[in-house]
Amino acid sequence: MRKISILVIFAFFLFGCKQKSVIHPTFYYWKTDYRNKPAETTYLNQFKSKSLYVRIMDVDFNPDIQQPAPVSPIKFSDSLPDGLNIIPVVFIVNNVFNKIDSQQTAVLASRIAKFVDDKVKQSGKRNYAELQIDCDWTKTTKVAYFKFLEQLKATPLLKGKAISVTLRLHQVKNIVSSGIPPVERAILMCYNMGNLRKYGEQNSILNQHEMDLYLKDYLAQYPLALDVALPIFEWAVVFRNQEYAGISKHISKVQLEDPKLFKQRKNSILYDLLVDYPDAGLKSGDVVRWEEISAQDLSSTAKFLSRYLKPEERNLVFYHLDTDLLKHFTHDDFQKIIADL
């Protein structure tokens, strides 16, 4: 009887404990000029990061020339560190695929492959193994976008290279209407979940309710191998007369804590501007919603995802590599988040 009990207990631990994933932590680099800053490179070294996801450019439709065109491409003032691979990332505005046909998507694929290849060489790297396409495709652009991905894979410059894509929460839940992109790997973007433009106290960067709604019953069945992206950024969302007015790059926590400029609503992330603030383009009476992410928020998100993601080897990518953002987190904070996933 005792032997049977021991076998039951052993079986419980063997099959009841979910296998942990092997996690490779790294960052996105989302600036228009790459500089090898020691403080940022130190984090990559501490993480033992093998790769860095580097935004190469945005692509948007240019009405003057009636075709897609590069926007704010990166320049490399420094070379990437030795021993660190580059994963180039190209962001494509979704509406581009409403504007072009299959012949134009083939041209776009060829031009992106050439542009990326040139930029990778500028970064000091001879080659790369993976290209990531960042596009929040929809039901109306699905066919054109998926055709573009097929054409991209067939481009000679990308022979032997992997293509990955970004995946939003709604594309996980609405898999029938969104479709499954014709690639082998995607990265789940666990940020920008809420309604940024809606007035109120919600944090639109990270929202547990949205994750429950879009992922809880769907993530485990998603057929592609998945990496994960988590936010470490913060921003000031501006409202005028309770209408969304944009994100201010001129407002930080320092300005918000200046009593001559702002008054915080009690126990709130909303701040009322007391005077005109022309340096930031703001007027007295404007309201700023300060959204930021804590280490506890990220740890909770990692634990949530670990319950539903298939156990496998995956990258955990923090958005994004920036000295001012990194100072809000300790090395132990990051290690806990990594362990929780």
mmCIF file of C-alpha atoms in Angstrom:
data_model
loop_
_atom_site.group_PDB
_atom_site.id
_atom_site.type_symbol
_atom_site.label_atom_id
_atom_site.label_comp_id
_atom_site.label_asym_id
_atom_site.label_seq_id
_atom_site.Cartn_x
_atom_site.Cartn_y
_atom_site.Cartn_z
ATOM 1 C CA MET A 1 0.000 0.000 0.000
ATOM 2 C CA ARG A 2 2.848 2.342 0.916
ATOM 3 C CA LYS A 3 4.568 1.583 -2.414
ATOM 4 C CA ILE A 4 1.397 2.505 -4.299
ATOM 5 C CA SER A 5 1.168 5.815 -2.416
ATOM 6 C CA ILE A 6 4.762 6.652 -3.261
ATOM 7 C CA LEU A 7 4.130 5.870 -6.940
ATOM 8 C CA VAL A 8 1.037 8.106 -6.943
ATOM 9 C CA ILE A 9 3.004 10.970 -5.390
ATOM 10 C CA PHE A 10 5.844 10.489 -7.878
ATOM 11 C CA ALA A 11 3.405 10.483 -10.798
ATOM 12 C CA PHE A 12 1.810 13.687 -9.497
ATOM 13 C CA PHE A 13 5.129 15.488 -9.455
ATOM 14 C CA LEU A 14 6.176 14.036 -12.789
ATOM 15 C CA PHE A 15 3.041 14.925 -14.710
ATOM 16 C CA GLY A 16 1.422 17.582 -12.524
ATOM 17 C CA CYS A 17 4.345 20.033 -12.634
ATOM 18 C CA LYS A 18 4.526 21.884 -15.913
ATOM 19 C CA GLN A 19 7.889 21.858 -17.617
ATOM 20 C CA LYS A 20 9.600 25.266 -17.534
ATOM 21 C CA SER A 21 10.613 27.076 -20.701
ATOM 22 C CA VAL A 22 14.218 27.973 -21.465
ATOM 23 C CA ILE A 23 14.287 31.790 -21.557
ATOM 24 C CA HIS A 24 16.751 33.978 -23.455
ATOM 25 C CA PRO A 25 16.332 37.602 -22.289
ATOM 26 C CA THR A 26 17.195 40.594 -24.460
ATOM 27 C CA PHE A 27 15.822 43.969 -25.613
ATOM 28 C CA TYR A 28 14.382 45.889 -28.499
ATOM 29 C CA TYR A 29 16.461 48.852 -29.649
ATOM 30 C CA TRP A 30 13.950 51.394 -30.928
ATOM 31 C CA LYS A 31 15.921 54.600 -31.480
ATOM 32 C CA THR A 32 16.952 56.161 -34.789
ATOM 33 C CA ASP A 33 20.661 56.275 -33.906
ATOM 34 C CA TYR A 34 22.530 53.304 -32.455
ATOM 35 C CA ARG A 35 25.167 54.250 -29.915
ATOM 36 C CA ASN A 36 26.977 51.681 -27.827
ATOM 37 C CA LYS A 37 26.284 53.133 -24.374
ATOM 38 C CA PRO A 38 28.143 51.301 -21.575
ATOM 39 C CA ALA A 39 25.143 51.256 -19.194
ATOM 40 C CA GLU A 40 22.934 49.651 -21.829
ATOM 41 C CA THR A 41 25.550 47.189 -23.009
ATOM 42 C CA THR A 42 26.126 46.142 -19.380
ATOM 43 C CA TYR A 43 22.529 44.882 -19.204
ATOM 44 C CA LEU A 44 22.997 42.841 -22.370
ATOM 45 C CA ASN A 45 26.131 41.337 -20.864
ATOM 46 C CA GLN A 46 24.398 40.583 -17.553
ATOM 47 C CA PHE A 47 21.574 38.883 -19.450
ATOM 48 C CA LYS A 48 24.141 36.979 -21.543
ATOM 49 C CA SER A 49 22.050 38.142 -24.505
ATOM 50 C CA LYS A 50 22.961 36.506 -27.780
ATOM 51 C CA SER A 51 20.926 38.903 -29.950
ATOM 52 C CA LEU A 52 19.471 42.418 -29.982
ATOM 53 C CA TYR A 53 16.246 43.262 -31.837
ATOM 54 C CA VAL A 54 17.039 46.480 -33.726
ATOM 55 C CA ARG A 55 14.370 48.581 -35.418
ATOM 56 C CA ILE A 56 15.703 49.339 -38.896
ATOM 57 C CA MET A 57 12.906 51.595 -40.152
ATOM 58 C CA ASP A 58 9.182 52.174 -40.405
ATOM 59 C CA VAL A 59 7.443 51.740 -43.737
ATOM 60 C CA ASP A 60 4.423 53.885 -44.606
ATOM 61 C CA PHE A 61 2.533 54.710 -47.778
ATOM 62 C CA ASN A 62 3.796 57.925 -49.341
ATOM 63 C CA PRO A 63 0.932 59.640 -51.231
ATOM 64 C CA ASP A 64 3.333 61.854 -53.200
ATOM 65 C CA ILE A 65 5.007 58.898 -54.900
ATOM 66 C CA GLN A 66 2.037 56.540 -54.480
ATOM 67 C CA GLN A 67 4.094 53.731 -52.978
ATOM 68 C CA PRO A 68 5.489 52.556 -49.647
ATOM 69 C CA ALA A 69 8.594 54.375 -48.449
ATOM 70 C CA PRO A 70 11.056 54.195 -45.528
ATOM 71 C CA VAL A 71 10.395 56.444 -42.531
ATOM 72 C CA SER A 72 13.084 57.406 -39.963
ATOM 73 C CA PRO A 73 15.610 54.677 -40.771
ATOM 74 C CA ILE A 74 18.258 53.976 -38.163
ATOM 75 C CA LYS A 75 21.850 55.099 -38.464
ATOM 76 C CA PHE A 76 24.738 53.399 -36.701
ATOM 77 C CA SER A 77 27.073 55.861 -34.992
ATOM 78 C CA ASP A 78 28.687 52.823 -33.358
ATOM 79 C CA SER A 79 28.985 49.192 -34.319
ATOM 80 C CA LEU A 80 27.085 46.576 -32.349
ATOM 81 C CA PRO A 81 29.224 44.817 -29.719
ATOM 82 C CA ASP A 82 31.211 41.755 -30.740
ATOM 83 C CA GLY A 83 29.421 38.525 -29.905
ATOM 84 C CA LEU A 84 25.973 40.124 -30.161
ATOM 85 C CA ASN A 85 23.842 39.145 -33.152
ATOM 86 C CA ILE A 86 21.396 41.547 -34.746
ATOM 87 C CA ILE A 87 17.749 40.701 -35.383
ATOM 88 C CA PRO A 88 16.572 43.508 -37.679
ATOM 89 C CA VAL A 89 12.969 44.663 -37.228
ATOM 90 C CA VAL A 90 10.887 46.514 -39.813
ATOM 91 C CA PHE A 91 7.632 48.158 -38.736
ATOM 92 C CA ILE A 92 5.044 48.392 -41.511
ATOM 93 C CA VAL A 93 1.963 50.560 -41.083
ATOM 94 C CA ASN A 94 -1.028 48.267 -41.546
ATOM 95 C CA ASN A 95 -2.784 50.566 -44.036
ATOM 96 C CA VAL A 96 0.057 50.044 -46.535
ATOM 97 C CA PHE A 97 -1.531 46.701 -47.401
ATOM 98 C CA ASN A 98 -4.823 48.395 -48.242
ATOM 99 C CA LYS A 99 -3.009 50.548 -50.807
ATOM 100 C CA ILE A 100 -0.932 48.074 -52.828
ATOM 101 C CA ASP A 101 -1.511 44.973 -54.960
ATOM 102 C CA SER A 102 0.397 41.663 -55.081
ATOM 103 C CA GLN A 103 2.851 42.971 -57.679
ATOM 104 C CA GLN A 104 3.662 45.952 -55.462
ATOM 105 C CA THR A 105 4.039 43.743 -52.381
ATOM 106 C CA ALA A 106 6.668 41.744 -54.277
ATOM 107 C CA VAL A 107 8.558 44.958 -54.997
ATOM 108 C CA LEU A 108 8.192 45.980 -51.355
ATOM 109 C CA ALA A 109 9.590 42.637 -50.187
ATOM 110 C CA SER A 110 12.613 42.973 -52.460
ATOM 111 C CA ARG A 111 13.319 46.545 -51.392
ATOM 112 C CA ILE A 112 13.007 45.749 -47.683
ATOM 113 C CA ALA A 113 15.403 42.807 -48.029
ATOM 114 C CA LYS A 114 17.996 45.029 -49.750
ATOM 115 C CA PHE A 115 17.555 47.919 -47.287
ATOM 116 C CA VAL A 116 17.872 45.619 -44.274
ATOM 117 C CA ASP A 117 20.934 43.890 -45.713
ATOM 118 C CA ASP A 118 22.676 47.243 -46.170
ATOM 119 C CA LYS A 119 21.789 48.403 -42.647
ATOM 120 C CA VAL A 120 23.004 45.158 -41.070
ATOM 121 C CA LYS A 121 26.376 45.704 -42.727
ATOM 122 C CA GLN A 122 26.404 49.283 -41.396
ATOM 123 C CA SER A 123 25.901 47.843 -37.903
ATOM 124 C CA GLY A 124 29.210 46.018 -38.218
ATOM 125 C CA LYS A 125 27.652 42.589 -38.770
ATOM 126 C CA ARG A 126 28.313 40.480 -41.828
ATOM 127 C CA ASN A 127 25.069 38.572 -41.677
ATOM 128 C CA TYR A 128 21.915 37.871 -39.670
ATOM 129 C CA ALA A 129 19.732 34.830 -39.088
ATOM 130 C CA GLU A 130 16.267 36.319 -38.538
ATOM 131 C CA LEU A 131 14.218 39.246 -39.845
ATOM 132 C CA GLN A 132 11.195 40.378 -37.854
ATOM 133 C CA ILE A 133 8.235 42.158 -39.450
ATOM 134 C CA ASP A 134 6.122 44.263 -37.114
ATOM 135 C CA CYS A 135 2.631 44.885 -38.475
ATOM 136 C CA ASP A 136 -0.728 44.947 -36.693
ATOM 137 C CA TRP A 137 -2.583 43.330 -39.561
ATOM 138 C CA THR A 138 -6.378 43.158 -39.649
ATOM 139 C CA LYS A 139 -9.069 41.160 -41.421
ATOM 140 C CA THR A 140 -9.001 43.567 -44.381
ATOM 141 C CA THR A 141 -5.214 43.436 -44.845
ATOM 142 C CA LYS A 142 -4.672 39.768 -43.968
ATOM 143 C CA VAL A 143 -4.521 38.423 -47.529
ATOM 144 C CA ALA A 144 -2.127 41.113 -48.812
ATOM 145 C CA TYR A 145 0.077 40.939 -45.717
ATOM 146 C CA PHE A 146 0.356 37.155 -45.780
ATOM 147 C CA LYS A 147 1.165 37.287 -49.522
ATOM 148 C CA PHE A 148 3.901 39.821 -48.738
ATOM 149 C CA LEU A 149 5.383 37.484 -46.126
ATOM 150 C CA GLU A 150 5.478 34.639 -48.654
ATOM 151 C CA GLN A 151 7.184 36.914 -51.176
ATOM 152 C CA LEU A 152 9.652 38.064 -48.534
ATOM 153 C CA LYS A 153 10.590 34.465 -47.706
ATOM 154 C CA ALA A 154 11.225 33.845 -51.414
ATOM 155 C CA THR A 155 13.566 36.831 -51.772
ATOM 156 C CA PRO A 156 17.106 35.616 -52.607
ATOM 157 C CA LEU A 157 18.722 37.868 -49.980
ATOM 158 C CA LEU A 158 16.663 36.105 -47.309
ATOM 159 C CA LYS A 159 17.477 32.568 -48.384
ATOM 160 C CA GLY A 160 18.175 30.464 -45.313
ATOM 161 C CA LYS A 161 16.957 33.174 -42.938
ATOM 162 C CA ALA A 162 13.978 32.961 -40.592
ATOM 163 C CA ILE A 163 11.064 35.394 -40.793
ATOM 164 C CA SER A 164 9.194 36.174 -37.588
ATOM 165 C CA VAL A 165 6.236 38.466 -37.012
ATOM 166 C CA THR A 166 4.704 40.398 -34.150
ATOM 167 C CA LEU A 167 1.443 39.118 -32.711
ATOM 168 C CA ARG A 168 -1.162 41.222 -30.875
ATOM 169 C CA LEU A 169 -3.649 39.949 -28.339
ATOM 170 C CA HIS A 170 -6.674 40.331 -30.631
ATOM 171 C CA GLN A 171 -4.962 38.181 -33.278
ATOM 172 C CA VAL A 172 -4.621 35.359 -30.745
ATOM 173 C CA LYS A 173 -8.279 35.423 -29.726
ATOM 174 C CA ASN A 174 -9.717 36.091 -33.193
ATOM 175 C CA ILE A 175 -7.651 33.471 -34.941
ATOM 176 C CA VAL A 176 -10.371 32.618 -37.489
ATOM 177 C CA SER A 177 -10.764 36.163 -38.805
ATOM 178 C CA SER A 178 -7.118 37.168 -38.257
ATOM 179 C CA GLY A 179 -5.613 34.016 -39.733
ATOM 180 C CA ILE A 180 -2.214 32.505 -38.983
ATOM 181 C CA PRO A 181 0.712 34.223 -40.699
ATOM 182 C CA PRO A 182 2.817 31.941 -42.960
ATOM 183 C CA VAL A 183 5.894 31.966 -40.725
ATOM 184 C CA GLU A 184 7.262 29.591 -38.108
ATOM 185 C CA ARG A 185 7.604 32.016 -35.228
ATOM 186 C CA ALA A 186 5.852 35.044 -33.732
ATOM 187 C CA ILE A 187 6.459 37.332 -30.779
ATOM 188 C CA LEU A 188 3.518 38.073 -28.483
ATOM 189 C CA MET A 189 3.374 41.827 -27.821
ATOM 190 C CA CYS A 190 2.200 42.132 -24.220
ATOM 191 C CA TYR A 191 1.757 45.888 -24.157
ATOM 192 C CA ASN A 192 -0.432 48.644 -25.587
ATOM 193 C CA MET A 193 -3.441 46.587 -24.534
ATOM 194 C CA GLY A 194 -6.000 49.135 -23.423
ATOM 195 C CA ASN A 195 -7.707 52.011 -25.203
ATOM 196 C CA LEU A 196 -5.037 54.701 -25.268
ATOM 197 C CA ARG A 197 -7.477 57.360 -26.481
ATOM 198 C CA LYS A 198 -10.141 56.748 -23.866
ATOM 199 C CA TYR A 199 -10.256 59.331 -21.081
ATOM 200 C CA GLY A 200 -9.925 57.853 -17.616
ATOM 201 C CA GLU A 201 -7.531 56.273 -15.145
ATOM 202 C CA GLN A 202 -6.830 52.984 -16.942
ATOM 203 C CA ASN A 203 -3.259 52.033 -17.789
ATOM 204 C CA SER A 204 -3.284 51.357 -21.514
ATOM 205 C CA ILE A 205 0.224 49.869 -21.551
ATOM 206 C CA LEU A 206 -0.506 46.766 -19.509
ATOM 207 C CA ASN A 207 -3.936 45.525 -18.451
ATOM 208 C CA GLN A 208 -4.598 42.215 -16.681
ATOM 209 C CA HIS A 209 -8.288 42.247 -17.619
ATOM 210 C CA GLU A 210 -7.392 42.515 -21.318
ATOM 211 C CA MET A 211 -4.973 39.607 -21.027
ATOM 212 C CA ASP A 212 -7.643 37.480 -19.378
ATOM 213 C CA LEU A 213 -10.118 38.389 -22.090
ATOM 214 C CA TYR A 214 -7.862 37.818 -25.089
ATOM 215 C CA LEU A 215 -5.396 35.157 -23.964
ATOM 216 C CA LYS A 216 -6.705 32.986 -21.138
ATOM 217 C CA ASP A 217 -8.819 30.637 -23.269
ATOM 218 C CA TYR A 218 -6.836 30.935 -26.504
ATOM 219 C CA LEU A 219 -3.086 31.202 -25.965
ATOM 220 C CA ALA A 220 -2.402 27.522 -25.263
ATOM 221 C CA GLN A 221 -3.893 26.548 -28.645
ATOM 222 C CA TYR A 222 -1.984 29.075 -30.762
ATOM 223 C CA PRO A 223 -0.088 27.009 -33.378
ATOM 224 C CA LEU A 224 3.114 29.051 -33.844
ATOM 225 C CA ALA A 225 6.193 29.011 -31.632
ATOM 226 C CA LEU A 226 6.051 32.148 -29.504
ATOM 227 C CA ASP A 227 8.558 34.581 -28.070
ATOM 228 C CA VAL A 228 7.339 37.257 -25.630
ATOM 229 C CA ALA A 229 7.770 41.046 -25.525
ATOM 230 C CA LEU A 230 7.185 42.963 -22.277
ATOM 231 C CA PRO A 231 7.156 46.743 -21.699
ATOM 232 C CA ILE A 232 9.483 48.768 -19.520
ATOM 233 C CA PHE A 233 8.541 52.134 -21.026
ATOM 234 C CA GLU A 234 6.434 54.971 -19.626
ATOM 235 C CA TRP A 235 4.588 57.877 -21.206
ATOM 236 C CA ALA A 236 2.431 60.933 -20.656
ATOM 237 C CA VAL A 237 -0.967 60.705 -22.375
ATOM 238 C CA VAL A 238 -2.546 64.129 -22.840
ATOM 239 C CA PHE A 239 -6.263 64.958 -22.858
ATOM 240 C CA ARG A 240 -7.879 68.293 -23.655
ATOM 241 C CA ASN A 241 -11.554 68.705 -22.756
ATOM 242 C CA GLN A 242 -11.510 64.941 -22.048
ATOM 243 C CA GLU A 243 -10.491 64.247 -25.657
ATOM 244 C CA TYR A 244 -7.264 62.480 -26.561
ATOM 245 C CA ALA A 245 -4.631 65.021 -27.623
ATOM 246 C CA GLY A 246 -1.556 62.821 -28.026
ATOM 247 C CA ILE A 247 1.505 61.552 -26.179
ATOM 248 C CA SER A 248 3.843 64.253 -24.915
ATOM 249 C CA LYS A 249 7.575 63.576 -25.174
ATOM 250 C CA HIS A 250 8.234 66.737 -23.153
ATOM 251 C CA ILE A 251 6.584 65.546 -19.932
ATOM 252 C CA SER A 252 8.352 63.316 -17.423
ATOM 253 C CA LYS A 253 7.713 62.446 -13.783
ATOM 254 C CA VAL A 254 9.892 65.439 -12.847
ATOM 255 C CA GLN A 255 7.496 67.923 -14.444
ATOM 256 C CA LEU A 256 4.451 66.151 -13.041
ATOM 257 C CA GLU A 257 5.820 66.458 -9.512
ATOM 258 C CA ASP A 258 6.359 70.214 -9.879
ATOM 259 C CA PRO A 259 3.486 71.810 -7.846
ATOM 260 C CA LYS A 260 3.774 74.989 -9.907
ATOM 261 C CA LEU A 261 2.861 73.040 -13.038
ATOM 262 C CA PHE A 262 0.633 70.123 -12.069
ATOM 263 C CA LYS A 263 -1.741 68.957 -9.379
ATOM 264 C CA GLN A 264 -2.229 65.224 -8.968
ATOM 265 C CA ARG A 265 -5.746 63.993 -8.394
ATOM 266 C CA LYS A 266 -5.948 62.054 -5.143
ATOM 267 C CA ASN A 267 -4.802 58.410 -5.494
ATOM 268 C CA SER A 268 -4.887 58.811 -9.269
ATOM 269 C CA ILE A 269 -2.575 58.678 -12.282
ATOM 270 C CA LEU A 270 -4.270 61.828 -13.620
ATOM 271 C CA TYR A 271 -2.557 65.215 -13.319
ATOM 272 C CA ASP A 272 -4.208 68.598 -13.979
ATOM 273 C CA LEU A 273 -2.063 71.256 -15.646
ATOM 274 C CA LEU A 274 -2.363 74.492 -13.649
ATOM 275 C CA VAL A 275 -0.781 76.907 -16.148
ATOM 276 C CA ASP A 276 -0.024 77.127 -19.845
ATOM 277 C CA TYR A 277 3.086 75.083 -20.667
ATOM 278 C CA PRO A 278 4.178 76.235 -24.156
ATOM 279 C CA ASP A 279 7.423 74.217 -24.109
ATOM 280 C CA ALA A 280 5.285 71.075 -24.226
ATOM 281 C CA GLY A 281 2.500 72.582 -26.345
ATOM 282 C CA LEU A 282 0.033 72.248 -23.456
ATOM 283 C CA LYS A 283 -2.608 74.592 -22.067
ATOM 284 C CA SER A 284 -3.920 75.210 -18.597
ATOM 285 C CA GLY A 285 -6.681 72.691 -17.864
ATOM 286 C CA ASP A 286 -5.117 69.898 -19.922
ATOM 287 C CA VAL A 287 -5.007 66.549 -18.143
ATOM 288 C CA VAL A 288 -2.033 64.188 -18.274
ATOM 289 C CA ARG A 289 -2.392 60.475 -17.564
ATOM 290 C CA TRP A 290 0.974 59.134 -16.459
ATOM 291 C CA GLU A 291 1.356 55.481 -17.400
ATOM 292 C CA GLU A 292 4.277 53.425 -16.143
ATOM 293 C CA ILE A 293 5.073 49.797 -15.446
ATOM 294 C CA SER A 294 6.426 48.345 -12.206
ATOM 295 C CA ALA A 295 8.531 45.239 -11.697
ATOM 296 C CA GLN A 296 5.544 43.693 -9.903
ATOM 297 C CA ASP A 297 3.336 44.337 -12.961
ATOM 298 C CA LEU A 298 5.824 42.529 -15.182
ATOM 299 C CA SER A 299 6.267 39.661 -12.743
ATOM 300 C CA SER A 300 2.482 39.151 -12.569
ATOM 301 C CA THR A 301 2.281 39.203 -16.364
ATOM 302 C CA ALA A 302 5.100 36.662 -16.668
ATOM 303 C CA LYS A 303 3.372 34.329 -14.197
ATOM 304 C CA PHE A 304 0.095 34.652 -16.127
ATOM 305 C CA LEU A 305 1.781 33.837 -19.435
ATOM 306 C CA SER A 306 3.684 30.891 -17.983
ATOM 307 C CA ARG A 307 0.379 29.184 -17.167
ATOM 308 C CA TYR A 308 -0.753 29.181 -20.805
ATOM 309 C CA LEU A 309 2.346 29.257 -23.015
ATOM 310 C CA LYS A 310 3.669 25.938 -24.268
ATOM 311 C CA PRO A 311 6.971 25.079 -22.561
ATOM 312 C CA GLU A 312 9.697 25.690 -25.126
ATOM 313 C CA GLU A 313 12.847 27.665 -25.761
ATOM 314 C CA ARG A 314 11.921 31.328 -26.273
ATOM 315 C CA ASN A 315 13.221 34.869 -26.275
ATOM 316 C CA LEU A 316 11.930 37.351 -23.712
ATOM 317 C CA VAL A 317 12.340 40.819 -25.201
ATOM 318 C CA PHE A 318 11.975 43.968 -23.118
ATOM 319 C CA TYR A 319 10.817 47.115 -24.900
ATOM 320 C CA HIS A 320 13.105 48.934 -24.981
ATOM 321 C CA LEU A 321 16.854 49.389 -24.334
ATOM 322 C CA ASP A 322 17.200 52.871 -22.872
ATOM 323 C CA THR A 323 19.248 54.141 -19.919
ATOM 324 C CA ASP A 324 16.432 56.307 -18.526
ATOM 325 C CA LEU A 325 14.039 53.346 -18.507
ATOM 326 C CA LEU A 326 16.496 50.798 -17.143
ATOM 327 C CA LYS A 327 17.130 52.857 -14.012
ATOM 328 C CA HIS A 328 13.594 52.030 -12.782
ATOM 329 C CA PHE A 329 14.473 48.331 -12.503
ATOM 330 C CA THR A 330 17.190 46.464 -10.661
ATOM 331 C CA HIS A 331 19.027 43.447 -11.986
ATOM 332 C CA ASP A 332 17.148 41.349 -9.394
ATOM 333 C CA ASP A 333 13.841 42.724 -10.739
ATOM 334 C CA PHE A 334 14.680 41.479 -14.208
ATOM 335 C CA GLN A 335 15.902 38.113 -12.933
ATOM 336 C CA LYS A 336 12.619 37.549 -11.084
ATOM 337 C CA ILE A 337 10.571 38.409 -14.171
ATOM 338 C CA ILE A 338 12.662 36.027 -16.264
ATOM 339 C CA ALA A 339 12.262 33.261 -13.671
ATOM 340 C CA ASP A 340 8.484 33.816 -13.478
ATOM 341 C CA LEU A 341 8.084 33.233 -17.213
#
